[in-house]
PDB file of C-alpha atoms in Angstrom:
ATOM      1  CA  THR A   1     175.557 -36.660  25.794  1.00  0.00           C
ATOM      2  CA  SER A   2     176.706 -37.836  22.349  1.00  0.00           C
ATOM      3  CA  ILE A   3     179.978 -38.532  20.563  1.00  0.00           C
ATOM      4  CA  GLY A   4     179.246 -35.591  18.267  1.00  0.00           C
ATOM      5  CA  ALA A   5     178.754 -33.272  21.229  1.00  0.00           C
ATOM      6  CA  ILE A   6     182.116 -34.294  22.671  1.00  0.00           C
ATOM      7  CA  VAL A   7     183.924 -33.739  19.383  1.00  0.00           C
ATOM      8  CA  ARG A   8     182.236 -30.372  18.806  1.00  0.00           C
ATOM      9  CA  GLN A   9     182.873 -29.200  22.352  1.00  0.00           C
ATOM     10  CA  ARG A  10     185.584 -26.545  22.315  1.00  0.00           C
ATOM     11  CA  GLU A  11     188.841 -27.823  23.808  1.00  0.00           C
ATOM     12  CA  ALA A  12     187.285 -31.033  25.161  1.00  0.00           C
ATOM     13  CA  LEU A  13     189.705 -33.215  23.188  1.00  0.00           C
ATOM     14  CA  ILE A  14     193.287 -32.299  24.072  1.00  0.00           C
ATOM     15  CA  ARG A  15     196.048 -33.598  21.807  1.00  0.00           C
ATOM     16  CA  LEU A  16     199.206 -35.057  23.316  1.00  0.00           C
ATOM     17  CA  ASN A  17     201.914 -34.443  20.734  1.00  0.00           C
ATOM     18  CA  ASN A  18     204.356 -37.021  22.050  1.00  0.00           C
ATOM     19  CA  VAL A  19     207.855 -37.497  20.710  1.00  0.00           C
ATOM     20  CA  ASP A  20     208.211 -40.795  22.585  1.00  0.00           C
ATOM     21  CA  ASP A  21     205.824 -43.511  21.335  1.00  0.00           C
ATOM     22  CA  SER A  22     206.044 -45.672  24.464  1.00  0.00           C
ATOM     23  CA  VAL A  23     202.911 -45.825  26.614  1.00  0.00           C
ATOM     24  CA  SER A  24     204.811 -45.098  29.823  1.00  0.00           C
ATOM     25  CA  SER A  25     206.766 -42.175  28.351  1.00  0.00           C
ATOM     26  CA  ASP A  26     207.712 -39.189  30.493  1.00  0.00           C
ATOM     27  CA  GLU A  27     205.289 -37.105  28.414  1.00  0.00           C
ATOM     28  CA  ASN A  28     202.365 -39.364  29.240  1.00  0.00           C
ATOM     29  CA  MET A  29     203.293 -39.430  32.924  1.00  0.00           C
ATOM     30  CA  LYS A  30     203.461 -35.644  32.934  1.00  0.00           C
ATOM     31  CA  ALA A  31     200.025 -35.539  31.299  1.00  0.00           C
ATOM     32  CA  MET A  32     198.760 -37.833  34.059  1.00  0.00           C
ATOM     33  CA  GLU A  33     199.991 -35.392  36.714  1.00  0.00           C
ATOM     34  CA  ILE A  34     198.325 -32.448  34.944  1.00  0.00           C
ATOM     35  CA  CYS A  35     195.063 -34.392  34.632  1.00  0.00           C
ATOM     36  CA  PHE A  36     195.194 -35.353  38.296  1.00  0.00           C
ATOM     37  CA  ALA A  37     195.666 -31.746  39.443  1.00  0.00           C
ATOM     38  CA  GLN A  38     192.682 -30.632  37.347  1.00  0.00           C
ATOM     39  CA  PHE A  39     190.665 -33.585  38.618  1.00  0.00           C
ATOM     40  CA  LEU A  40     191.252 -32.494  42.213  1.00  0.00           C
ATOM     41  CA  VAL A  41     189.988 -28.993  41.398  1.00  0.00           C
ATOM     42  CA  LEU A  42     186.930 -30.463  39.652  1.00  0.00           C
ATOM     43  CA  SER A  43     186.232 -32.635  42.679  1.00  0.00           C
ATOM     44  CA  TRP A  44     186.181 -29.487  44.828  1.00  0.00           C
ATOM     45  CA  LEU A  45     183.894 -27.734  42.347  1.00  0.00           C
ATOM     46  CA  HIS A  46     181.502 -30.691  42.331  1.00  0.00           C
ATOM     47  CA  LYS A  47     181.509 -30.851  46.127  1.00  0.00           C
ATOM     48  CA  ARG A  48     181.250 -27.143  46.938  1.00  0.00           C
ATOM     49  CA  HIS A  49     179.462 -25.721  43.884  1.00  0.00           C
ATOM     50  CA  ALA A  50     177.322 -28.457  42.338  1.00  0.00           C
ATOM     51  CA  ASN A  51     175.218 -25.781  40.631  1.00  0.00           C
ATOM     52  CA  ILE A  52     178.261 -24.432  38.750  1.00  0.00           C
ATOM     53  CA  PHE A  53     179.581 -27.925  37.993  1.00  0.00           C
ATOM     54  CA  HIS A  54     176.251 -28.886  36.418  1.00  0.00           C
ATOM     55  CA  GLY A  55     175.755 -25.658  34.489  1.00  0.00           C
ATOM     56  CA  LYS A  56     173.018 -24.243  36.708  1.00  0.00           C
ATOM     57  CA  SER A  57     172.448 -20.621  37.660  1.00  0.00           C
ATOM     58  CA  LEU A  58     174.432 -19.222  40.591  1.00  0.00           C
ATOM     59  CA  LYS A  59     171.102 -18.541  42.302  1.00  0.00           C
ATOM     60  CA  THR A  60     170.140 -22.208  42.053  1.00  0.00           C
ATOM     61  CA  MET A  61     170.675 -24.343  45.140  1.00  0.00           C
ATOM     62  CA  HIS A  62     171.404 -27.468  43.105  1.00  0.00           C
ATOM     63  CA  LYS A  63     172.183 -30.658  44.997  1.00  0.00           C
ATOM     64  CA  CYS A  64     173.794 -33.431  42.967  1.00  0.00           C
ATOM     65  CA  ASP A  65     172.600 -36.975  43.668  1.00  0.00           C
ATOM     66  CA  GLU A  66     176.090 -38.333  42.918  1.00  0.00           C
ATOM     67  CA  LYS A  67     178.681 -38.015  45.679  1.00  0.00           C
ATOM     68  CA  SER A  68     181.725 -38.706  43.513  1.00  0.00           C
ATOM     69  CA  ILE A  69     183.404 -37.839  40.217  1.00  0.00           C
ATOM     70  CA  GLN A  70     185.914 -39.986  38.323  1.00  0.00           C
ATOM     71  CA  PHE A  71     189.210 -39.782  36.427  1.00  0.00           C
ATOM     72  CA  LEU A  72     189.951 -42.607  33.966  1.00  0.00           C
ATOM     73  CA  ILE A  73     193.386 -43.687  32.734  1.00  0.00           C
ATOM     74  CA  HIS A  74     193.346 -46.125  29.798  1.00  0.00           C
ATOM     75  CA  PRO A  75     196.983 -46.731  28.772  1.00  0.00           C
ATOM     76  CA  SER A  76     196.731 -49.975  26.760  1.00  0.00           C
ATOM     77  CA  GLY A  77     195.438 -53.530  26.901  1.00  0.00           C
ATOM     78  CA  LEU A  78     198.519 -54.761  28.800  1.00  0.00           C
ATOM     79  CA  SER A  79     198.322 -55.357  32.550  1.00  0.00           C
ATOM     80  CA  THR A  80     201.988 -54.348  32.878  1.00  0.00           C
ATOM     81  CA  ASP A  81     201.155 -50.876  31.521  1.00  0.00           C
ATOM     82  CA  HIS A  82     198.210 -50.635  33.900  1.00  0.00           C
ATOM     83  CA  GLN A  83     200.495 -51.457  36.813  1.00  0.00           C
ATOM     84  CA  ASP A  84     203.071 -48.892  35.650  1.00  0.00           C
ATOM     85  CA  PHE A  85     200.420 -46.182  35.729  1.00  0.00           C
ATOM     86  CA  LYS A  86     199.001 -47.396  39.053  1.00  0.00           C
ATOM     87  CA  ASP A  87     202.481 -47.200  40.588  1.00  0.00           C
ATOM     88  CA  ALA A  88     203.056 -43.785  38.993  1.00  0.00           C
ATOM     89  CA  MET A  89     199.685 -42.549  40.227  1.00  0.00           C
ATOM     90  CA  ASP A  90     200.446 -43.719  43.772  1.00  0.00           C
ATOM     91  CA  GLU A  91     203.820 -41.943  43.602  1.00  0.00           C
ATOM     92  CA  CYS A  92     202.186 -38.821  42.188  1.00  0.00           C
ATOM     93  CA  LEU A  93     199.717 -38.717  45.075  1.00  0.00           C
ATOM     94  CA  LYS A  94     202.546 -39.225  47.550  1.00  0.00           C
ATOM     95  CA  ASP A  95     204.498 -36.319  46.010  1.00  0.00           C
ATOM     96  CA  PHE A  96     201.450 -34.041  45.917  1.00  0.00           C
ATOM     97  CA  LYS A  97     200.771 -34.674  49.609  1.00  0.00           C
ATOM     98  CA  SER A  98     204.412 -33.978  50.432  1.00  0.00           C
ATOM     99  CA  PHE A  99     204.659 -30.765  48.404  1.00  0.00           C
ATOM    100  CA  MET A 100     201.454 -29.389  49.924  1.00  0.00           C
ATOM    101  CA  THR A 101     202.964 -29.267  53.392  1.00  0.00           C
ATOM    102  CA  GLN A 102     206.635 -28.409  52.919  1.00  0.00           C
ATOM    103  CA  GLY A 103     207.186 -24.661  52.964  1.00  0.00           C
ATOM    104  CA  ALA A 104     209.090 -23.528  49.855  1.00  0.00           C
ATOM    105  CA  GLU A 105     208.077 -26.649  47.944  1.00  0.00           C
ATOM    106  CA  THR A 106     204.436 -25.796  48.582  1.00  0.00           C
ATOM    107  CA  LEU A 107     204.816 -22.514  46.704  1.00  0.00           C
ATOM    108  CA  ALA A 108     206.510 -24.305  43.807  1.00  0.00           C
ATOM    109  CA  PHE A 109     203.707 -26.863  43.721  1.00  0.00           C
ATOM    110  CA  LEU A 110     201.077 -24.117  43.756  1.00  0.00           C
ATOM    111  CA  ASN A 111     202.685 -22.418  40.772  1.00  0.00           C
ATOM    112  CA  GLU A 112     203.366 -25.580  38.762  1.00  0.00           C
ATOM    113  CA  TYR A 113     200.190 -27.598  39.353  1.00  0.00           C
ATOM    114  CA  PHE A 114     197.460 -26.018  41.444  1.00  0.00           C
ATOM    115  CA  LYS A 115     197.284 -22.534  39.918  1.00  0.00           C
ATOM    116  CA  PRO A 116     197.275 -23.761  36.266  1.00  0.00           C
ATOM    117  CA  ALA A 117     194.690 -26.438  37.116  1.00  0.00           C
ATOM    118  CA  TYR A 118     192.450 -23.917  38.860  1.00  0.00           C
ATOM    119  CA  LEU A 119     192.698 -21.440  35.980  1.00  0.00           C
ATOM    120  CA  LYS A 120     192.055 -24.205  33.432  1.00  0.00           C
ATOM    121  CA  VAL A 121     188.790 -25.127  35.134  1.00  0.00           C
ATOM    122  CA  LEU A 122     187.761 -21.476  35.494  1.00  0.00           C
ATOM    123  CA  SER A 123     188.406 -20.868  31.787  1.00  0.00           C
ATOM    124  CA  LYS A 124     185.563 -23.260  30.951  1.00  0.00           C
ATOM    125  CA  LEU A 125     182.972 -21.476  33.100  1.00  0.00           C
ATOM    126  CA  PRO A 126     180.543 -18.585  32.441  1.00  0.00           C
ATOM    127  CA  ASP A 127     181.743 -15.110  33.446  1.00  0.00           C
ATOM    128  CA  ASP A 128     179.572 -14.836  36.586  1.00  0.00           C
ATOM    129  CA  ALA A 129     180.798 -18.186  37.924  1.00  0.00           C
ATOM    130  CA  LYS A 130     184.366 -17.300  37.015  1.00  0.00           C
ATOM    131  CA  LYS A 131     184.126 -13.997  38.891  1.00  0.00           C
ATOM    132  CA  LEU A 132     182.843 -15.751  42.013  1.00  0.00           C
ATOM    133  CA  LEU A 133     185.591 -18.373  41.987  1.00  0.00           C
ATOM    134  CA  GLU A 134     188.395 -15.878  41.348  1.00  0.00           C
ATOM    135  CA  SER A 135     188.133 -14.648  44.949  1.00  0.00           C
ATOM    136  CA  ASP A 136     190.884 -15.510  47.429  1.00  0.00           C
ATOM    137  CA  GLU A 137     188.271 -17.045  49.709  1.00  0.00           C
ATOM    138  CA  GLN A 138     187.263 -19.595  47.064  1.00  0.00           C
ATOM    139  CA  LYS A 139     190.875 -20.379  46.138  1.00  0.00           C
ATOM    140  CA  THR A 140     191.719 -20.992  49.786  1.00  0.00           C
ATOM    141  CA  ASP A 141     188.684 -23.206  50.228  1.00  0.00           C
ATOM    142  CA  CYS A 142     189.685 -25.222  47.159  1.00  0.00           C
ATOM    143  CA  TRP A 143     193.232 -25.592  48.429  1.00  0.00           C
ATOM    144  CA  ASP A 144     192.039 -26.720  51.876  1.00  0.00           C
ATOM    145  CA  TYR A 145     189.664 -29.218  50.287  1.00  0.00           C
ATOM    146  CA  ILE A 146     192.403 -30.690  48.078  1.00  0.00           C
ATOM    147  CA  ILE A 147     194.749 -31.117  51.045  1.00  0.00           C
ATOM    148  CA  LYS A 148     192.003 -32.899  52.978  1.00  0.00           C
ATOM    149  CA  LEU A 149     190.979 -35.060  50.005  1.00  0.00           C
ATOM    150  CA  THR A 150     194.498 -36.200  49.122  1.00  0.00           C
ATOM    151  CA  HIS A 151     195.170 -37.169  52.723  1.00  0.00           C
ATOM    152  CA  SER A 152     192.003 -39.260  52.996  1.00  0.00           C
ATOM    153  CA  VAL A 153     192.255 -42.936  52.027  1.00  0.00           C
ATOM    154  CA  LYS A 154     188.471 -43.135  52.348  1.00  0.00           C
ATOM    155  CA  ASP A 155     187.475 -40.262  50.050  1.00  0.00           C
ATOM    156  CA  LEU A 156     190.106 -40.634  47.302  1.00  0.00           C
ATOM    157  CA  LYS A 157     190.362 -44.083  45.719  1.00  0.00           C
ATOM    158  CA  ILE A 158     192.986 -45.087  43.140  1.00  0.00           C
ATOM    159  CA  LYS A 159     191.845 -48.383  41.685  1.00  0.00           C
ATOM    160  CA  LEU A 160     193.398 -50.847  39.253  1.00  0.00           C
ATOM    161  CA  VAL A 161     190.714 -52.335  37.000  1.00  0.00           C
ATOM    162  CA  ASN A 162     191.830 -55.368  34.964  1.00  0.00           C
ATOM    163  CA  TYR A 163     191.534 -59.148  34.876  1.00  0.00           C
ATOM    164  CA  LYS A 164     194.784 -59.627  36.765  1.00  0.00           C
ATOM    165  CA  GLU A 165     193.599 -57.444  39.638  1.00  0.00           C
ATOM    166  CA  ARG A 166     190.302 -59.350  39.800  1.00  0.00           C
ATOM    167  CA  LYS A 167     192.245 -62.445  40.886  1.00  0.00           C
ATOM    168  CA  ASN A 168     193.644 -60.531  43.866  1.00  0.00           C
ATOM    169  CA  LEU A 169     190.201 -59.628  45.232  1.00  0.00           C
ATOM    170  CA  SER A 170     187.794 -61.640  47.334  1.00  0.00           C
ATOM    171  CA  PRO A 171     184.552 -62.777  45.645  1.00  0.00           C
ATOM    172  CA  GLN A 172     182.646 -60.205  47.712  1.00  0.00           C
ATOM    173  CA  GLU A 173     184.832 -57.243  46.736  1.00  0.00           C
ATOM    174  CA  PRO A 174     183.835 -55.566  43.453  1.00  0.00           C
ATOM    175  CA  LEU A 175     186.573 -54.922  40.915  1.00  0.00           C
ATOM    176  CA  VAL A 176     184.988 -51.585  40.115  1.00  0.00           C
ATOM    177  CA  PRO A 177     181.879 -49.940  41.599  1.00  0.00           C
ATOM    178  CA  ILE A 178     178.673 -50.866  39.820  1.00  0.00           C
ATOM    179  CA  THR A 179     175.809 -49.828  42.085  1.00  0.00           C
ATOM    180  CA  PRO A 180     175.141 -46.188  43.074  1.00  0.00           C
ATOM    181  CA  SER A 181     175.869 -47.004  46.720  1.00  0.00           C
ATOM    182  CA  GLN A 182     179.310 -48.352  45.802  1.00  0.00           C
ATOM    183  CA  TRP A 183     180.186 -45.166  43.900  1.00  0.00           C
ATOM    184  CA  GLN A 184     179.097 -43.155  46.954  1.00  0.00           C
ATOM    185  CA  GLU A 185     181.829 -44.709  49.087  1.00  0.00           C
ATOM    186  CA  ALA A 186     184.356 -42.060  47.960  1.00  0.00           C
ATOM    187  CA  GLU A 187     184.331 -38.487  46.641  1.00  0.00           C
ATOM    188  CA  ALA A 188     186.926 -39.047  43.917  1.00  0.00           C
ATOM    189  CA  TRP A 189     187.884 -42.171  41.989  1.00  0.00           C
ATOM    190  CA  VAL A 190     190.933 -42.726  39.773  1.00  0.00           C
ATOM    191  CA  LEU A 191     190.352 -45.806  37.594  1.00  0.00           C
ATOM    192  CA  ILE A 192     193.254 -47.391  35.703  1.00  0.00           C
ATOM    193  CA  GLY A 193     192.737 -50.284  33.314  1.00  0.00           C
ATOM    194  CA  GLY A 194     192.056 -51.717  29.888  1.00  0.00           C
ATOM    195  CA  GLU A 195     189.488 -54.034  28.302  1.00  0.00           C
ATOM    196  CA  ILE A 196     187.066 -54.123  31.242  1.00  0.00           C
ATOM    197  CA  LEU A 197     186.727 -50.340  31.142  1.00  0.00           C
ATOM    198  CA  GLY A 198     185.954 -50.484  27.423  1.00  0.00           C
ATOM    199  CA  ARG A 199     183.090 -52.942  27.547  1.00  0.00           C
ATOM    200  CA  GLY A 200     180.061 -50.815  28.292  1.00  0.00           C
ATOM    201  CA  LEU A 201     180.832 -50.097  31.944  1.00  0.00           C
ATOM    202  CA  SER A 202     178.952 -47.063  33.231  1.00  0.00           C
ATOM    203  CA  ILE A 203     181.206 -44.571  34.973  1.00  0.00           C
ATOM    204  CA  PRO A 204     178.547 -42.177  36.279  1.00  0.00           C
ATOM    205  CA  HIS A 205     180.396 -38.867  36.742  1.00  0.00           C
ATOM    206  CA  LEU A 206     183.510 -39.201  34.603  1.00  0.00           C
ATOM    207  CA  ALA A 207     185.181 -35.798  34.262  1.00  0.00           C
ATOM    208  CA  ILE A 208     188.700 -36.391  32.869  1.00  0.00           C
ATOM    209  CA  THR A 209     190.115 -39.191  30.725  1.00  0.00           C
ATOM    210  CA  LEU A 210     193.724 -39.940  29.783  1.00  0.00           C
ATOM    211  CA  PHE A 211     193.245 -42.183  26.744  1.00  0.00           C
ATOM    212  CA  LEU A 212     196.459 -43.589  25.272  1.00  0.00           C
ATOM    213  CA  ARG A 213     195.322 -46.743  23.523  1.00  0.00           C
ATOM    214  CA  ASN A 214     194.595 -46.829  19.809  1.00  0.00           C
ATOM    215  CA  PRO A 215     193.820 -50.228  18.217  1.00  0.00           C
ATOM    216  CA  ASN A 216     195.793 -51.134  15.104  1.00  0.00           C
ATOM    217  CA  ASN A 217     192.566 -51.520  13.146  1.00  0.00           C
ATOM    218  CA  PRO A 218     189.906 -49.461  14.898  1.00  0.00           C
ATOM    219  CA  ASN A 219     186.351 -50.365  13.880  1.00  0.00           C
ATOM    220  CA  PHE A 220     183.554 -47.850  14.117  1.00  0.00           C
ATOM    221  CA  ASP A 221     181.654 -49.845  16.758  1.00  0.00           C
ATOM    222  CA  THR A 222     184.828 -50.116  18.858  1.00  0.00           C
ATOM    223  CA  ALA A 223     185.399 -46.368  18.600  1.00  0.00           C
ATOM    224  CA  VAL A 224     181.796 -45.675  19.607  1.00  0.00           C
ATOM    225  CA  GLN A 225     182.193 -47.934  22.618  1.00  0.00           C
ATOM    226  CA  GLN A 226     185.457 -46.271  23.600  1.00  0.00           C
ATOM    227  CA  MET A 227     183.954 -42.810  23.311  1.00  0.00           C
ATOM    228  CA  ARG A 228     181.773 -43.725  26.280  1.00  0.00           C
ATOM    229  CA  PHE A 229     184.938 -42.922  28.225  1.00  0.00           C
ATOM    230  CA  CYS A 230     184.243 -39.289  27.402  1.00  0.00           C
ATOM    231  CA  CYS A 231     181.179 -39.426  29.648  1.00  0.00           C
ATOM    232  CA  TYR A 232     177.425 -39.260  29.692  1.00  0.00           C
ATOM    233  CA  ARG A 233     176.239 -36.050  31.381  1.00  0.00           C
ATOM    234  CA  LYS A 234     175.342 -33.150  29.156  1.00  0.00           C
ATOM    235  CA  SER A 235     174.993 -30.893  32.207  1.00  0.00           C
ATOM    236  CA  TYR A 236     178.778 -30.673  32.671  1.00  0.00           C
ATOM    237  CA  LEU A 237     179.828 -31.098  29.046  1.00  0.00           C
ATOM    238  CA  PRO A 238     181.896 -27.846  29.047  1.00  0.00           C
ATOM    239  CA  LEU A 239     184.079 -29.231  31.851  1.00  0.00           C
ATOM    240  CA  LEU A 240     184.885 -32.557  30.190  1.00  0.00           C
ATOM    241  CA  GLN A 241     188.454 -33.200  29.105  1.00  0.00           C
ATOM    242  CA  VAL A 242     189.887 -36.102  27.128  1.00  0.00           C
ATOM    243  CA  TYR A 243     193.686 -36.139  26.804  1.00  0.00           C
ATOM    244  CA  ALA A 244     194.856 -38.395  23.957  1.00  0.00           C
ATOM    245  CA  PRO A 245     197.590 -38.638  21.298  1.00  0.00           C
ATOM    246  CA  SER A 246     196.931 -36.775  18.058  1.00  0.00           C
ATOM    247  CA  ASP A 247     196.080 -39.904  16.054  1.00  0.00           C
ATOM    248  CA  ILE A 248     193.345 -40.919  18.504  1.00  0.00           C
ATOM    249  CA  VAL A 249     191.857 -37.423  18.565  1.00  0.00           C
ATOM    250  CA  GLN A 250     191.895 -37.368  14.757  1.00  0.00           C
ATOM    251  CA  ASP A 251     190.125 -40.755  14.675  1.00  0.00           C
ATOM    252  CA  TYR A 252     187.352 -39.340  16.837  1.00  0.00           C
ATOM    253  CA  PHE A 253     186.998 -36.297  14.591  1.00  0.00           C
ATOM    254  CA  ASP A 254     186.914 -38.545  11.534  1.00  0.00           C
TER     255      ASP A 254
END
């Protein structure tokens, strides 16, 4: 897909109208939680209904060659900010897992995160797909899948991607998946980092991006490179979401 297609796509670019300018503001952390909830629903959709995810007919038995989808968090160029979001993401996952299994708190979680995320994804789909997924059976299946996914260290990977983290890995361990087989090792990836993610890295099934970094003097070629974060696959263009502060969104429109 193209930069123009992303910008023209209705509601693909979502403005974060922050009062607090700090990267690790409560507003940005809240946005991260909202993105994560929607990402979990999208992971279910990709796993259970690849035909709907890729814009195919309901009658089509479409099988996607990619096992996983990805969620990218790009807070800034500072490794300390990356670590803040990695810690926050780990805590968010811990809370989600806890709330899913604790009686009254489960209902509160459903109403605050799961239901809005599910409806957000459905709002981007054609009427026939929406009607199918509105059934209680599909909602229950999605909920069961999310519980299983969030409790699996094998299928859900939260990965820090920066130069500092590279030093902590063995020479054999990749900083970020590169080959198709490496991406197939999990069903859902959350990637958090800076410069490395903005240097032409292919993230094959990127679905949601939380993009908080705006250079002081953005050049056109830099902006084009960064817009790769918005993804590559035209087949699921309607489902793409890029959350960013208003000035970044305006830069992309410009």
